[in-house]
PDB file of C-alpha atoms in Angstrom:
ATOM      1  CA  UNK A  21      54.274  -7.048 -88.917  1.00 85.00           C
ATOM      2  CA  UNK A  22      56.243  -5.873 -91.719  1.00 85.00           C
ATOM      3  CA  UNK A  23      59.491  -6.763 -93.810  1.00 84.00           C
ATOM      4  CA  UNK A  24      61.717  -3.885 -93.642  1.00 79.00           C
ATOM      5  CA  UNK A  25      64.858  -5.302 -92.909  1.00 77.00           C
ATOM      6  CA  UNK A  26      68.103  -6.894 -94.985  1.00 78.00           C
ATOM      7  CA  UNK A  27      66.890  -9.378 -97.689  1.00 75.00           C
ATOM      8  CA  UNK A  28      68.918 -12.376 -95.735  1.00 77.00           C
ATOM      9  CA  UNK A  29      66.840 -11.763 -92.762  1.00 81.00           C
ATOM     10  CA  UNK A  30      63.515 -12.988 -94.257  1.00 82.00           C
ATOM     11  CA  UNK A  31      65.128 -15.109 -97.251  1.00 87.00           C
ATOM     12  CA  UNK A  32      63.898 -18.231 -95.089  1.00 89.00           C
ATOM     13  CA  UNK A  33      60.023 -17.393 -95.946  1.00 89.00           C
ATOM     14  CA  UNK A  34      60.299 -17.223 -99.638  1.00 90.00           C
ATOM     15  CA  UNK A  35      61.883 -20.432 -98.801  1.00 92.00           C
ATOM     16  CA  UNK A  36      59.732 -21.985 -96.823  1.00 93.00           C
ATOM     17  CA  UNK A  37      56.206 -20.025 -96.696  1.00 94.00           C
ATOM     18  CA  UNK A  38      54.397 -22.974 -94.609  1.00 95.00           C
ATOM     19  CA  UNK A  39      56.745 -22.856 -92.042  1.00 95.00           C
ATOM     20  CA  UNK A  40      55.345 -19.816 -90.912  1.00 93.00           C
ATOM     21  CA  UNK A  41      52.175 -19.461 -91.931  1.00 95.00           C
ATOM     22  CA  UNK A  42      50.848 -20.701 -88.397  1.00 95.00           C
ATOM     23  CA  UNK A  43      52.727 -17.367 -86.804  1.00 94.00           C
ATOM     24  CA  UNK A  44      51.831 -15.157 -89.696  1.00 94.00           C
ATOM     25  CA  UNK A  45      48.436 -15.973 -88.936  1.00 95.00           C
ATOM     26  CA  UNK A  46      48.558 -14.400 -85.247  1.00 95.00           C
ATOM     27  CA  UNK A  47      49.006 -10.868 -86.558  1.00 95.00           C
ATOM     28  CA  UNK A  48      45.941  -8.611 -87.383  1.00 96.00           C
ATOM     29  CA  UNK A  49      48.056  -8.100 -90.814  1.00 96.00           C
ATOM     30  CA  UNK A  50      51.270  -8.696 -92.789  1.00 95.00           C
ATOM     31  CA  UNK A  51      52.729  -6.002 -94.928  1.00 94.00           C
ATOM     32  CA  UNK A  52      54.249  -8.018 -98.343  1.00 93.00           C
ATOM     33  CA  UNK A  53      58.081  -8.545 -98.203  1.00 93.00           C
ATOM     34  CA  UNK A  54      59.803  -5.484 -99.037  1.00 89.00           C
ATOM     35  CA  UNK A  55      62.338  -7.269-101.262  1.00 87.00           C
ATOM     36  CA  UNK A  56      64.622  -4.659-102.192  1.00 85.00           C
ATOM     37  CA  UNK A  57      64.622  -3.267-105.661  1.00 86.00           C
ATOM     38  CA  UNK A  58      68.119  -0.769-105.877  1.00 85.00           C
ATOM     39  CA  UNK A  59      69.201   1.019-108.592  1.00 88.00           C
ATOM     40  CA  UNK A  60      72.318  -0.829-109.233  1.00 89.00           C
ATOM     41  CA  UNK A  61      70.200  -3.991-109.472  1.00 91.00           C
ATOM     42  CA  UNK A  62      70.255  -5.794-112.675  1.00 94.00           C
ATOM     43  CA  UNK A  63      66.750  -4.898-113.848  1.00 95.00           C
ATOM     44  CA  UNK A  64      65.997  -8.861-114.215  1.00 96.00           C
ATOM     45  CA  UNK A  65      66.453  -9.081-110.051  1.00 94.00           C
ATOM     46  CA  UNK A  66      64.136  -6.048-109.615  1.00 95.00           C
ATOM     47  CA  UNK A  67      61.652  -7.546-111.739  1.00 95.00           C
ATOM     48  CA  UNK A  68      62.252 -11.176-109.520  1.00 94.00           C
ATOM     49  CA  UNK A  69      61.689  -9.087-106.405  1.00 92.00           C
ATOM     50  CA  UNK A  70      58.685  -7.712-107.571  1.00 94.00           C
ATOM     51  CA  UNK A  71      57.452 -11.278-108.261  1.00 95.00           C
ATOM     52  CA  UNK A  72      58.817 -12.588-105.270  1.00 94.00           C
ATOM     53  CA  UNK A  73      56.722 -10.078-103.180  1.00 93.00           C
ATOM     54  CA  UNK A  74      53.790 -10.587-104.963  1.00 94.00           C
ATOM     55  CA  UNK A  75      54.081 -14.549-104.881  1.00 94.00           C
ATOM     56  CA  UNK A  76      54.062 -14.197-100.749  1.00 95.00           C
ATOM     57  CA  UNK A  77      51.680 -12.081-100.533  1.00 95.00           C
ATOM     58  CA  UNK A  78      49.139 -13.651-102.794  1.00 96.00           C
ATOM     59  CA  UNK A  79      50.056 -17.048-101.211  1.00 96.00           C
ATOM     60  CA  UNK A  80      49.448 -15.390 -97.467  1.00 96.00           C
ATOM     61  CA  UNK A  81      46.332 -14.372 -98.476  1.00 96.00           C
ATOM     62  CA  UNK A  82      45.002 -17.939 -99.643  1.00 97.00           C
ATOM     63  CA  UNK A  83      46.115 -19.121 -96.539  1.00 97.00           C
ATOM     64  CA  UNK A  84      44.105 -16.948 -94.402  1.00 95.00           C
ATOM     65  CA  UNK A  85      46.453 -14.269 -93.418  1.00 96.00           C
ATOM     66  CA  UNK A  86      45.282 -10.049 -93.894  1.00 96.00           C
ATOM     67  CA  UNK A  87      48.165  -8.912 -96.465  1.00 97.00           C
ATOM     68  CA  UNK A  88      48.926  -5.171 -96.955  1.00 97.00           C
ATOM     69  CA  UNK A  89      51.197  -4.468-100.232  1.00 97.00           C
ATOM     70  CA  UNK A  90      54.388  -3.326 -99.667  1.00 96.00           C
ATOM     71  CA  UNK A  91      55.214  -0.647-102.651  1.00 96.00           C
ATOM     72  CA  UNK A  92      58.759  -0.054-103.780  1.00 94.00           C
ATOM     73  CA  UNK A  93      60.376   1.497-106.995  1.00 95.00           C
ATOM     74  CA  UNK A  94      64.148   2.268-108.368  1.00 93.00           C
ATOM     75  CA  UNK A  95      64.193   4.065-111.081  1.00 94.00           C
ATOM     76  CA  UNK A  96      61.427   5.774-113.523  1.00 96.00           C
ATOM     77  CA  UNK A  97      62.131   3.393-116.150  1.00 94.00           C
ATOM     78  CA  UNK A  98      61.358   0.770-113.149  1.00 95.00           C
ATOM     79  CA  UNK A  99      57.279   2.814-112.643  1.00 96.00           C
ATOM     80  CA  UNK A 100      55.698   0.674-115.368  1.00 92.00           C
ATOM     81  CA  UNK A 101      56.222  -3.010-113.773  1.00 94.00           C
ATOM     82  CA  UNK A 102      56.659  -1.956-110.250  1.00 94.00           C
ATOM     83  CA  UNK A 103      52.777  -0.792-109.530  1.00 95.00           C
ATOM     84  CA  UNK A 104      51.544  -3.545-111.577  1.00 90.00           C
ATOM     85  CA  UNK A 105      49.236  -5.919-109.953  1.00 88.00           C
ATOM     86  CA  UNK A 106      48.547  -3.303-106.566  1.00 93.00           C
ATOM     87  CA  UNK A 107      45.478  -2.630-105.402  1.00 92.00           C
ATOM     88  CA  UNK A 108      44.240   0.861-106.195  1.00 96.00           C
ATOM     89  CA  UNK A 109      42.686   2.943-103.192  1.00 97.00           C
ATOM     90  CA  UNK A 110      43.268   0.665-100.641  1.00 95.00           C
ATOM     91  CA  UNK A 111      46.145   0.527 -97.876  1.00 97.00           C
ATOM     92  CA  UNK A 112      49.763   0.778 -98.772  1.00 98.00           C
ATOM     93  CA  UNK A 113      53.048   0.503 -96.739  1.00 97.00           C
ATOM     94  CA  UNK A 114      55.981   2.124 -98.236  1.00 96.00           C
ATOM     95  CA  UNK A 115      59.905   2.620 -96.432  1.00 93.00           C
ATOM     96  CA  UNK A 116      61.849   5.358 -96.966  1.00 91.00           C
ATOM     97  CA  UNK A 117      65.029   3.860 -95.323  1.00 85.00           C
ATOM     98  CA  UNK A 118      68.043   4.139 -96.967  1.00 76.00           C
ATOM     99  CA  UNK A 119      66.275   6.631 -99.495  1.00 79.00           C
ATOM    100  CA  UNK A 120      67.344  10.092 -98.247  1.00 71.00           C
ATOM    101  CA  UNK A 121      70.505   9.937 -97.859  1.00 79.00           C
ATOM    102  CA  UNK A 122      71.783  11.551-100.649  1.00 85.00           C
ATOM    103  CA  UNK A 123      70.327  14.395-103.055  1.00 89.00           C
ATOM    104  CA  UNK A 124      70.012  11.949-106.047  1.00 89.00           C
ATOM    105  CA  UNK A 125      68.105   9.112-103.652  1.00 89.00           C
ATOM    106  CA  UNK A 126      65.663  11.699-102.573  1.00 92.00           C
ATOM    107  CA  UNK A 127      64.826  12.302-105.804  1.00 94.00           C
ATOM    108  CA  UNK A 128      64.162   8.960-107.376  1.00 94.00           C
ATOM    109  CA  UNK A 129      62.109   8.369-103.632  1.00 95.00           C
ATOM    110  CA  UNK A 130      59.777  11.395-104.351  1.00 96.00           C
ATOM    111  CA  UNK A 131      59.437  10.512-107.851  1.00 97.00           C
ATOM    112  CA  UNK A 132      58.351   6.943-107.228  1.00 96.00           C
ATOM    113  CA  UNK A 133      56.292   8.139-104.397  1.00 97.00           C
ATOM    114  CA  UNK A 134      54.426  10.765-106.483  1.00 98.00           C
ATOM    115  CA  UNK A 135      53.729   8.457-109.371  1.00 98.00           C
ATOM    116  CA  UNK A 136      52.505   5.804-106.885  1.00 98.00           C
ATOM    117  CA  UNK A 137      49.943   8.660-105.969  1.00 98.00           C
ATOM    118  CA  UNK A 138      49.420   8.959-108.863  1.00 97.00           C
ATOM    119  CA  UNK A 139      48.874   5.257-110.063  1.00 97.00           C
ATOM    120  CA  UNK A 140      47.272   3.692-106.971  1.00 98.00           C
ATOM    121  CA  UNK A 141      45.380   6.708-105.141  1.00 98.00           C
ATOM    122  CA  UNK A 142      45.775   4.943-101.443  1.00 98.00           C
ATOM    123  CA  UNK A 143      43.654   5.884 -99.151  1.00 98.00           C
ATOM    124  CA  UNK A 144      46.588   5.188 -96.268  1.00 98.00           C
ATOM    125  CA  UNK A 145      50.157   4.679 -96.676  1.00 98.00           C
ATOM    126  CA  UNK A 146      51.557   2.883 -93.787  1.00 97.00           C
ATOM    127  CA  UNK A 147      55.341   4.383 -93.795  1.00 96.00           C
ATOM    128  CA  UNK A 148      58.423   2.993 -92.469  1.00 93.00           C
ATOM    129  CA  UNK A 149      61.276   5.856 -91.826  1.00 89.00           C
ATOM    130  CA  UNK A 150      61.653   9.200 -91.985  1.00 90.00           C
ATOM    131  CA  UNK A 151      58.696  11.328 -93.466  1.00 93.00           C
ATOM    132  CA  UNK A 152      59.939  13.814 -96.163  1.00 93.00           C
ATOM    133  CA  UNK A 153      58.113  16.646 -96.044  1.00 93.00           C
ATOM    134  CA  UNK A 154      57.162  16.589 -99.703  1.00 95.00           C
ATOM    135  CA  UNK A 155      55.297  13.351 -99.662  1.00 96.00           C
ATOM    136  CA  UNK A 156      51.286  14.179 -99.048  1.00 95.00           C
ATOM    137  CA  UNK A 157      48.384  11.703 -98.444  1.00 96.00           C
ATOM    138  CA  UNK A 158      46.924  10.385 -95.194  1.00 97.00           C
ATOM    139  CA  UNK A 159      50.265   8.726 -94.006  1.00 97.00           C
ATOM    140  CA  UNK A 160      50.769   6.742 -90.427  1.00 96.00           C
ATOM    141  CA  UNK A 161      54.110   6.372 -89.684  1.00 94.00           C
ATOM    142  CA  UNK A 162      55.347   3.193 -88.155  1.00 89.00           C
ATOM    143  CA  UNK A 163      57.766   3.672 -85.407  1.00 81.00           C
ATOM    144  CA  UNK A 164      61.359   1.859 -85.950  1.00 73.00           C
ATOM    145  CA  UNK A 165      61.309  -0.907 -83.222  1.00 66.00           C
ATOM    146  CA  UNK A 166      64.309   0.663 -81.431  1.00 59.00           C
ATOM    147  CA  UNK A 167      62.222   3.622 -80.863  1.00 60.00           C
ATOM    148  CA  UNK A 168      59.883   1.843 -77.752  1.00 58.00           C
ATOM    149  CA  UNK A 169      63.050   1.006 -76.106  1.00 56.00           C
ATOM    150  CA  UNK A 170      64.022   4.890 -75.790  1.00 60.00           C
ATOM    151  CA  UNK A 171      59.824   5.320 -74.831  1.00 56.00           C
ATOM    152  CA  UNK A 172      60.529   2.816 -72.257  1.00 60.00           C
ATOM    153  CA  UNK A 173      63.682   4.215 -70.596  1.00 59.00           C
ATOM    154  CA  UNK A 174      61.893   7.696 -70.410  1.00 60.00           C
TER     155      UNK A 174
END
């Protein structure tokens, strides 16, 4: 299960994580919430969202849920904290949704992606969204939910 949605759609998990524990335990793995770190957010909000992601991930793990860390970044000045606390050499999840709709956003995304590779050396990258051809590594693409319906129509 992933949280590659608008933040408001899963803010209830932050507000009352106990309410969802039994549901989360039904999944083999849960990706930690992808609270936004948009480049136009104040740095304090970006760091707060990074903290919330880690807190929920740790809380779920402590309560028997298998968690895959979701990695996100904004600009190069976020690299000093956005990879903090993330495991090295394991499985991570990322999303490129909204990251390639302009040249500037794609450059920022690729800079963060390459920094993630250098710092975390992930074994496997679960990738939600379009995978830019420049991305390297053991990438497993997660198809968007709507693709499921397209396949069923065929």
